Short mmCIF file of C-alpha atoms in Angstrom, two decimals:
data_model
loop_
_atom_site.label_atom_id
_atom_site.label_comp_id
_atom_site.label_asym_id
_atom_site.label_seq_id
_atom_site.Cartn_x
_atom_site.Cartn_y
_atom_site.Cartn_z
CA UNK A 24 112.08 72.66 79.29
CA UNK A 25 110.30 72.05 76.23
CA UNK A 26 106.49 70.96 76.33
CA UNK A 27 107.52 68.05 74.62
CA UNK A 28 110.07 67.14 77.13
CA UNK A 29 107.73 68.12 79.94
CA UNK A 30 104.95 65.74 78.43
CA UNK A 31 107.63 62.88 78.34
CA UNK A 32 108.89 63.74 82.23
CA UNK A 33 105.26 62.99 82.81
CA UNK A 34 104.69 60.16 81.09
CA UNK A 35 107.95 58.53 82.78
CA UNK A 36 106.52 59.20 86.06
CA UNK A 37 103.40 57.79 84.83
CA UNK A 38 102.66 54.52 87.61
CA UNK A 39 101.60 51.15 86.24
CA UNK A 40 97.89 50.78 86.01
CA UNK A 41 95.16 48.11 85.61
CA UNK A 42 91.87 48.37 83.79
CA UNK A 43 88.90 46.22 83.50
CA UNK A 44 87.50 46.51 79.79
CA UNK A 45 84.36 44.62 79.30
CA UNK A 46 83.79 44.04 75.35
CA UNK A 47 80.09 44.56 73.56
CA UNK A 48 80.57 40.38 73.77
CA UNK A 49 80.61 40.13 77.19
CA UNK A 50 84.09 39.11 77.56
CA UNK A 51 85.91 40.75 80.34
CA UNK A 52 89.83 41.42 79.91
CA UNK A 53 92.25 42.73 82.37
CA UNK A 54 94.15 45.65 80.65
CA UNK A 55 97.38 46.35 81.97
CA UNK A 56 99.51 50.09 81.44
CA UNK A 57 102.88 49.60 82.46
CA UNK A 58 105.36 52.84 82.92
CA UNK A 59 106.79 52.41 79.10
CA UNK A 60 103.33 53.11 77.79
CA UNK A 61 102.78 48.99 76.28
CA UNK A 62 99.83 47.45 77.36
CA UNK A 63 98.87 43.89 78.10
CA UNK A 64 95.80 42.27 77.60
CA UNK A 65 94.46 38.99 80.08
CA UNK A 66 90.90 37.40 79.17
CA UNK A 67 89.34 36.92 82.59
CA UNK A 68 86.35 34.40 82.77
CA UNK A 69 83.40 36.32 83.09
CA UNK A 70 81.10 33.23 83.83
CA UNK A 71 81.00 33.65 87.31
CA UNK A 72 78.76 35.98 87.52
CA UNK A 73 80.78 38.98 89.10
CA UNK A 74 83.84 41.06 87.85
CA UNK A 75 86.62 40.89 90.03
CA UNK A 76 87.23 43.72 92.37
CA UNK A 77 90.27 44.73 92.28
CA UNK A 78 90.65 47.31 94.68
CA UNK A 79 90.74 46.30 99.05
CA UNK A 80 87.54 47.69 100.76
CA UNK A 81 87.38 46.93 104.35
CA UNK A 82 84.29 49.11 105.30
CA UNK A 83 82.12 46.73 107.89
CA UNK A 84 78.66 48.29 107.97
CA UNK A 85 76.67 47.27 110.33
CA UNK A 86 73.45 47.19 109.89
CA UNK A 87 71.15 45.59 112.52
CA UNK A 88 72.53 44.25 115.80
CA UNK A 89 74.34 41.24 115.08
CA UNK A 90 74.65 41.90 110.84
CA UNK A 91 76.66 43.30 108.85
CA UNK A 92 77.71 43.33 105.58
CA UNK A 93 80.48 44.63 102.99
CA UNK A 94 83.40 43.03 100.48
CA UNK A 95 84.79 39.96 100.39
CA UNK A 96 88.09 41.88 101.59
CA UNK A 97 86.95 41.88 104.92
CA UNK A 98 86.91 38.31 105.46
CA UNK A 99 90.75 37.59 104.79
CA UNK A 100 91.26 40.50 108.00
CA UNK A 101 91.31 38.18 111.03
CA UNK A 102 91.82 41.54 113.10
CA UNK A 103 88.88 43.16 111.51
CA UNK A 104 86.66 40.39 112.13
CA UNK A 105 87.37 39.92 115.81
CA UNK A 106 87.55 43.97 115.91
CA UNK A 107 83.49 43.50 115.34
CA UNK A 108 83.36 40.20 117.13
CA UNK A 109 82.08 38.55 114.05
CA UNK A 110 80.82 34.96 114.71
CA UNK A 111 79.36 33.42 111.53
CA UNK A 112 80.53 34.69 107.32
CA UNK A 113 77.86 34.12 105.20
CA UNK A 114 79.17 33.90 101.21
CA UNK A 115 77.34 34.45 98.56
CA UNK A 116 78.75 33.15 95.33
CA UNK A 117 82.18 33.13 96.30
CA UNK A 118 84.59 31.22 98.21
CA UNK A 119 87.22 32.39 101.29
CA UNK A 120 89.90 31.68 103.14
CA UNK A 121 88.37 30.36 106.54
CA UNK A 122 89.54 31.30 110.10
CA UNK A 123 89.01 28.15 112.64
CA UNK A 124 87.16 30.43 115.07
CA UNK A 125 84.55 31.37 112.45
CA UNK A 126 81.57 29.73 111.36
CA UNK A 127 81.08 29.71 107.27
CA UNK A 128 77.82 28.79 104.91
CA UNK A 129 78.45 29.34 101.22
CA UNK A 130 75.79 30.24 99.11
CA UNK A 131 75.70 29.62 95.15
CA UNK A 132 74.66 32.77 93.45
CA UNK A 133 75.84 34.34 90.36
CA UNK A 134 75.51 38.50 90.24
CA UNK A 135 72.82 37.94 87.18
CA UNK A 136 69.64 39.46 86.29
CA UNK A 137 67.71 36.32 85.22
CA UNK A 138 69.29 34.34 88.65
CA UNK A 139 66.54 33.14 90.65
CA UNK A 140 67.60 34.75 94.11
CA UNK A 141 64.47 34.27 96.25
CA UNK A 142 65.47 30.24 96.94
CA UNK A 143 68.33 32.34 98.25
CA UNK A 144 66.63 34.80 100.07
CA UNK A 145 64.73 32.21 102.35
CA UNK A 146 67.70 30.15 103.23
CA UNK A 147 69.72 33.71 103.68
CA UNK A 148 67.21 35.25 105.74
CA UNK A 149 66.06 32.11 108.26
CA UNK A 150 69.95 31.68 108.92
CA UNK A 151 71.04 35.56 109.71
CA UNK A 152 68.00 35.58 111.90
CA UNK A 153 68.90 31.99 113.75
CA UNK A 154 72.67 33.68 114.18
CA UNK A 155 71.66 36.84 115.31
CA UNK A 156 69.40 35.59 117.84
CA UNK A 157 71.83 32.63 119.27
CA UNK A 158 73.53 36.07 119.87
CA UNK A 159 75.89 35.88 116.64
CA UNK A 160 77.11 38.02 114.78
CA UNK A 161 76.95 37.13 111.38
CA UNK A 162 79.14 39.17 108.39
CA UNK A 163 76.99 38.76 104.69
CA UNK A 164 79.44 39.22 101.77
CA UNK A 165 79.51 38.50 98.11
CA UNK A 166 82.49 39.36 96.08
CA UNK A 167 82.07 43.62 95.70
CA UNK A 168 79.06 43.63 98.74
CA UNK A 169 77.57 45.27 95.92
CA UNK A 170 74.51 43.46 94.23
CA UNK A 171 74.09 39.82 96.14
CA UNK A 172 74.88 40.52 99.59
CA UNK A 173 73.26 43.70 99.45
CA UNK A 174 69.60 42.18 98.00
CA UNK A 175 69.82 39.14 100.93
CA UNK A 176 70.25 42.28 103.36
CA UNK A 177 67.78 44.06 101.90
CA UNK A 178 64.90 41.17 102.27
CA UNK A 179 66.21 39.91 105.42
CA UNK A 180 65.38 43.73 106.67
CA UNK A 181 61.94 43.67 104.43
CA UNK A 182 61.00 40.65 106.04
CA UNK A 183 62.33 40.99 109.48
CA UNK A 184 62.31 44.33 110.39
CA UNK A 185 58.30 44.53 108.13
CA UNK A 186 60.15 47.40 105.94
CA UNK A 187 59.32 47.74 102.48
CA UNK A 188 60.96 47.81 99.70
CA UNK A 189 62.33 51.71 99.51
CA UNK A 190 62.53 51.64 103.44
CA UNK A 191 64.86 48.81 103.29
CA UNK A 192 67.06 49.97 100.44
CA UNK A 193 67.85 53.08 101.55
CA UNK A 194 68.54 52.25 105.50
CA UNK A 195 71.08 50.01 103.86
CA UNK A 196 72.30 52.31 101.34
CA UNK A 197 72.78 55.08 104.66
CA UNK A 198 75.06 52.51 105.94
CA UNK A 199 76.81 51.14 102.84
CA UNK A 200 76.56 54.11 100.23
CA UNK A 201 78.18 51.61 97.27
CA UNK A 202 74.94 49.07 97.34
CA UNK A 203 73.39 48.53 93.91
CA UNK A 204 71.17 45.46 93.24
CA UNK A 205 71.01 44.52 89.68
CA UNK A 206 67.56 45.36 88.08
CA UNK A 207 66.48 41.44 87.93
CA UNK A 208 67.22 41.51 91.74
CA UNK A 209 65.51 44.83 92.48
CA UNK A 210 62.38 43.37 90.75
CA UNK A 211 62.55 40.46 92.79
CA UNK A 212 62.53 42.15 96.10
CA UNK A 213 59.80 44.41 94.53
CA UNK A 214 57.80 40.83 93.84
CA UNK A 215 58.85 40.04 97.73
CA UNK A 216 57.31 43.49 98.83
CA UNK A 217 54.30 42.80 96.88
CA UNK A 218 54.20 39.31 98.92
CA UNK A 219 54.71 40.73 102.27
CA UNK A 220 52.99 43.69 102.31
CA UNK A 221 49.93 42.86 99.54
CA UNK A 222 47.38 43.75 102.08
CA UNK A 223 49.09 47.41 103.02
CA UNK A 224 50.18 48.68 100.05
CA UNK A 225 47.90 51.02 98.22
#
């Protein structure tokens, strides 16, 4: 065989595949590969706030007892959900498919550096805590458990568990490797630290 024809056998085997291309604009397209090598292009609105995720992630980390957190994915698994006896979803800037046995609260966030997240923060925070100590378990999710859901976890655990900043970051990140709060959101959990802790930080 021929390295021509090999190169060929290759690209016929060659699965479909879907990219997300994000222009120097801002506009977000879906690229599709299909097995014949032509390629499709779908604008998807990037004014949410988020990119969709295209890919399943179930992981449930938990992270106190009574909270956890991950993907949106996890919320349309009924099994999973009972599996950790989860009680309440909190949303953050997305909406899901509810369950009749689960509580829901939606909060409106968009995954932004500029967003104003600590109006957010205090309604997040007061409402894990009143789950969690009716003996919930509450589930915090945005649409990646990412950026949002993972900066509401973050300064529930700064102000609940008194942990600062770095403390809180990277107990969560031990649990849920794949957090990364956008830099407006890590600045305004640094602002919270600053708020919390004034008096004991050097």
């Amino acid at each position: 065989m021929s390295f021509l024809e090999a190169l060929q056998k290759k690209k016929s085997d060659l699965k479909q595949t879907d990219t997300l291309v994000k222009t120097s604009a801002g506009d977000v397209f879906l690229e599709s590969h299909n097995a014949a090598g032509s390629i499709t292009l779908h604008k998807i609105d990037s004014d949410v706030g988020y990119i969709v995720d295209l890919k399943p992630d179930l992981q449930v980390a938990g992270v106190v007892p009574g909270l956890f957190m991950g993907s949106q994915d996890v919320t349309q698994d009924s099994d999973l959900l009972q599996e950790h006896g989860i009680t309440h979803i909190l949303s953050v800037g997305v909406e899901v498919h509810k369950f009749p046995s689960v509580k829901y609260t939606i909060l409106k966030a968009l995954d932004l550096p500029e967003f104003d997240m600590r109006p957010v923060f205090e309604t997040a925070i007061k409402l894990i805590a009143d789950e969690i100590e009716s003996g919930g378990r509450i589930f915090v999710h945005c649409n990646a458990g990412v950026s949002r859901s993972a900066s509401i976890v973050i300064a529930f655990l700064m102000k609940r568990e008194k942990l600062c900043y770095k403390d809180a970051y990277f107990a969560l990140k031990n649990v849920r490797p794949c957090i990364k709060p956008n830099e407006g959101f890590v600045k305004q959990l640094k602002c919270l630290e600053q708020e919390l802790f004034l008096n004991k930080i050097d």
